[in-house]
XYZ file of C-alpha atoms in Angstrom:
264
model
C 8.483 34.853 -6.315
C 8.008 31.243 -5.321
C 6.807 30.298 -1.842
C 9.191 28.369 0.415
C 8.009 24.871 1.273
C 9.545 25.079 4.757
C 6.431 26.954 5.884
C 4.064 24.385 4.369
C 2.689 21.483 6.430
C 3.615 18.269 4.671
C 1.763 14.965 4.956
C 0.968 11.881 2.938
C -1.714 11.367 0.289
C -5.227 9.945 0.294
C -5.479 8.319 -3.130
C -8.334 10.660 -4.067
C -7.168 12.010 -7.438
C -7.758 15.759 -7.652
C -7.304 16.184 -11.378
C -5.843 14.716 -14.534
C -2.704 16.541 -15.639
C -0.915 16.364 -18.995
C 2.778 15.682 -19.662
C 4.122 18.750 -21.489
C 7.708 17.631 -21.938
C 10.395 15.342 -20.590
C 14.141 15.150 -20.965
C 17.003 13.016 -19.723
C 19.206 14.108 -16.839
C 22.681 12.809 -16.035
C 24.280 12.344 -12.615
C 20.987 12.001 -10.745
C 21.483 10.728 -7.184
C 19.044 8.120 -5.826
C 18.073 7.653 -2.171
C 20.642 4.838 -1.858
C 23.464 7.026 -3.180
C 23.490 5.496 -6.661
C 24.287 7.901 -9.501
C 22.566 7.347 -12.824
C 20.409 8.704 -15.613
C 17.175 10.376 -14.593
C 14.324 12.273 -16.189
C 13.091 15.846 -15.817
C 9.381 16.188 -16.562
C 7.120 19.218 -16.985
C 3.432 18.632 -16.263
C 0.400 20.805 -16.835
C -1.904 21.088 -13.833
C -4.355 23.513 -12.291
C -5.682 22.393 -8.924
C -2.387 20.654 -8.132
C -0.703 24.075 -8.052
C -3.038 25.589 -5.450
C -0.765 26.331 -2.507
C 2.276 24.962 -4.348
C 5.805 25.873 -3.292
C 9.329 24.915 -4.257
C 10.075 21.553 -2.670
C 6.441 20.618 -2.102
C 5.182 17.131 -2.937
C 2.734 16.200 -5.678
C 1.751 12.626 -6.476
C 1.989 11.846 -10.196
C 0.316 8.517 -10.990
C 0.739 7.753 -7.303
C 4.462 8.586 -7.189
C 5.458 11.212 -4.630
C 7.613 13.740 -6.519
C 9.277 16.981 -5.449
C 8.413 20.173 -7.320
C 11.631 21.835 -8.518
C 9.998 24.696 -10.448
C 6.479 25.854 -11.301
C 4.336 28.629 -12.727
C 0.887 29.262 -11.288
C -0.018 31.666 -14.093
C 1.002 29.264 -16.858
C -0.235 26.210 -14.889
C 2.789 23.922 -15.060
C 5.277 22.381 -12.659
C 8.578 20.572 -13.059
C 9.808 17.427 -11.282
C 12.941 15.297 -11.391
C 12.631 11.503 -11.524
C 15.504 9.403 -10.164
C 16.814 6.105 -11.624
C 15.257 4.111 -8.752
C 11.856 5.676 -9.400
C 12.143 4.911 -13.117
C 12.881 1.256 -12.292
C 10.019 0.859 -9.822
C 7.256 2.774 -11.644
C 5.677 3.355 -15.051
C 6.774 7.012 -15.215
C 9.607 6.233 -17.618
C 7.042 5.116 -20.208
C 5.076 8.377 -20.191
C 5.029 10.393 -23.390
C 4.196 14.017 -24.203
C 0.467 14.860 -24.110
C -0.250 11.753 -22.016
C -2.604 12.183 -19.058
C -1.523 11.516 -15.476
C -3.312 11.405 -12.118
C -2.400 14.301 -9.811
C -2.896 14.793 -6.082
C -1.415 17.327 -3.679
C -0.045 16.158 -0.337
C -2.606 16.335 2.462
C -2.377 19.004 5.127
C -2.344 17.870 8.728
C -5.849 17.439 10.144
C -7.591 17.245 6.768
C -10.279 14.638 6.144
C -9.026 11.537 4.330
C -11.698 10.148 2.006
C -9.388 7.411 0.667
C -6.696 5.665 2.719
C -3.124 6.300 3.860
C -1.069 6.541 0.660
C 2.636 7.370 0.927
C 3.427 7.829 -2.730
C 6.135 5.151 -2.427
C 5.441 2.643 -5.190
C 6.109 -1.005 -4.345
C 6.211 -2.257 -7.935
C 4.313 -2.173 -11.210
C 1.383 -4.410 -12.067
C -0.193 -5.267 -15.424
C -3.825 -4.917 -16.446
C -4.926 -8.375 -17.626
C -8.641 -7.767 -18.185
C -11.308 -5.048 -18.334
C -15.022 -5.772 -18.222
C -18.110 -3.570 -18.001
C -20.554 -4.363 -15.223
C -23.564 -2.088 -15.637
C -22.245 1.464 -15.346
C -19.173 0.224 -13.488
C -15.899 -1.075 -14.883
C -14.169 -4.149 -13.444
C -10.394 -4.202 -13.894
C -8.130 -7.151 -13.102
C -4.455 -6.553 -12.342
C -1.572 -9.008 -12.114
C 1.166 -8.115 -9.618
C 4.474 -9.625 -8.433
C 3.872 -12.601 -6.135
C 5.519 -11.018 -3.080
C 2.892 -8.233 -3.021
C -0.125 -10.543 -2.853
C 0.279 -11.190 0.889
C -0.589 -7.525 1.490
C -3.649 -7.460 -0.794
C -6.898 -8.787 0.680
C -10.587 -8.648 -0.340
C -12.260 -5.451 0.937
C -8.825 -4.031 1.716
C -7.156 -0.961 0.220
C -4.701 -0.679 -2.648
C -3.494 2.333 -4.653
C -3.327 1.837 -8.424
C -1.687 4.728 -10.312
C -2.373 6.777 -7.188
C -6.098 5.974 -7.036
C -7.376 4.630 -3.713
C -9.386 1.492 -4.487
C -11.203 -1.267 -2.631
C -10.125 -4.777 -3.581
C -12.998 -7.001 -4.737
C -11.374 -10.395 -5.280
C -7.885 -11.909 -5.077
C -6.288 -15.015 -6.563
C -3.118 -16.011 -4.701
C -2.202 -18.843 -7.074
C -2.390 -16.621 -10.175
C -1.208 -13.410 -8.441
C -4.052 -11.100 -9.399
C -6.718 -8.939 -7.800
C -9.590 -6.919 -9.216
C -11.547 -3.786 -8.370
C -14.533 -1.812 -9.613
C -14.640 1.764 -10.883
C -17.997 3.526 -10.572
C -19.072 5.940 -13.293
C -17.900 9.062 -11.411
C -14.421 7.667 -10.794
C -14.110 6.568 -14.429
C -14.488 10.196 -15.496
C -11.868 11.521 -13.074
C -8.915 9.115 -13.292
C -6.763 7.725 -16.109
C -7.336 3.996 -15.470
C -10.350 3.493 -17.807
C -8.282 4.667 -20.795
C -5.514 2.152 -20.165
C -5.454 -0.924 -22.371
C -5.061 -4.552 -21.372
C -1.319 -5.135 -20.981
C -0.633 -1.615 -19.703
C 1.570 -1.164 -16.637
C 0.147 0.457 -13.494
C 1.870 1.659 -10.335
C 1.004 -0.408 -7.257
C 1.266 0.724 -3.656
C -0.098 -1.746 -1.121
C -1.690 -0.614 2.137
C 1.065 0.491 4.544
C -1.012 -0.651 7.520
C -1.069 -4.162 6.078
C 2.731 -4.036 5.788
C 3.094 -3.049 9.440
C 0.782 -5.841 10.583
C 2.636 -8.418 8.486
C 6.032 -7.233 9.765
C 4.808 -7.374 13.379
C 3.491 -10.912 12.958
C 6.774 -12.015 11.367
C 8.766 -10.526 14.248
C 6.564 -12.285 16.807
C 6.912 -15.636 15.044
C 10.714 -15.301 15.012
C 10.855 -14.477 18.721
C 8.520 -17.299 19.741
C 9.403 -20.989 19.836
C 8.312 -23.310 17.008
C 4.685 -24.410 17.099
C 5.634 -28.077 17.636
C 7.621 -27.234 20.756
C 4.827 -25.052 22.105
C 2.320 -27.878 21.571
C 4.649 -30.331 23.354
C 5.035 -28.014 26.356
C 1.299 -27.478 26.545
C 0.822 -31.253 26.503
C 3.249 -31.645 29.399
C 1.398 -29.014 31.416
C -1.950 -30.622 30.670
C -0.572 -34.027 31.776
C 0.691 -32.551 35.058
C -2.648 -30.870 35.694
C -4.484 -34.140 35.156
C -2.118 -35.942 37.557
C -2.624 -33.200 40.128
C -6.381 -33.548 39.836
C -6.116 -37.328 40.308
C -3.973 -36.888 43.425
C -6.403 -34.350 44.860
C -9.338 -36.674 44.168
C -7.495 -39.531 45.889
C -6.706 -37.412 48.931
C -10.297 -36.180 49.161
C -11.539 -39.814 49.050
C -9.143 -40.849 51.834
C -10.212 -37.902 53.974
C -13.854 -38.800 53.449
C -13.241 -42.418 54.514
C -11.413 -41.286 57.650
C -14.278 -38.947 58.533
C -16.783 -41.793 58.106
C -14.766 -44.041 60.421
C -14.528 -41.338 63.066
C -18.293 -40.942 63.021
């Protein structure tokens, strides 16, 4: 008997991949409803996993290559779980390109109060990027990824980004060419799927949600405030009035001093 997910604390992810699963099978589904109400073709996928099934329940969330998916069926004894993938998810991610026996990154949703060794990852992919170079650097591996231009404003050096569900620290960015890079240490290379991907491969990108909130807040403030030119003009007017006030005060003080001298 499957456990009911209503009794399970749900949270977001950390980007710390727990294991590499394997795609067992996939098949097309018709009449799949997306979050926006659109009906279209979807995919049902069965994935082999061990650790990802610890504490699993119907309706629980597991991140597959960084995509938050709902478990619709599973078997702890046979170590597999089933998920449905909507048309919107297929458009925004690389999941539609997965084939049988292909490895995927897996992570269970965090429980409330657990330590987060990565960063706040929602499992909501912003878009796909493309690996444009891979280069060894000692025991580490440097990977460069090109992303859509509108995502670059959220990606900063030393900031966070999730690539195929892996929490990574950005090393460098190039805003004119729309790329960033990161390093994988030896341990990480052995526990995620990224090192096996070839140049030209697509990867799921989720930018840091905190960066999105900051950017949205700054945009809202700039829309509410007056244009910079007008603010500068008003400040100039105030400064001019202050200077005139100071001159008047100095003149009055001089007149008072002269009167005091005469009275003496």
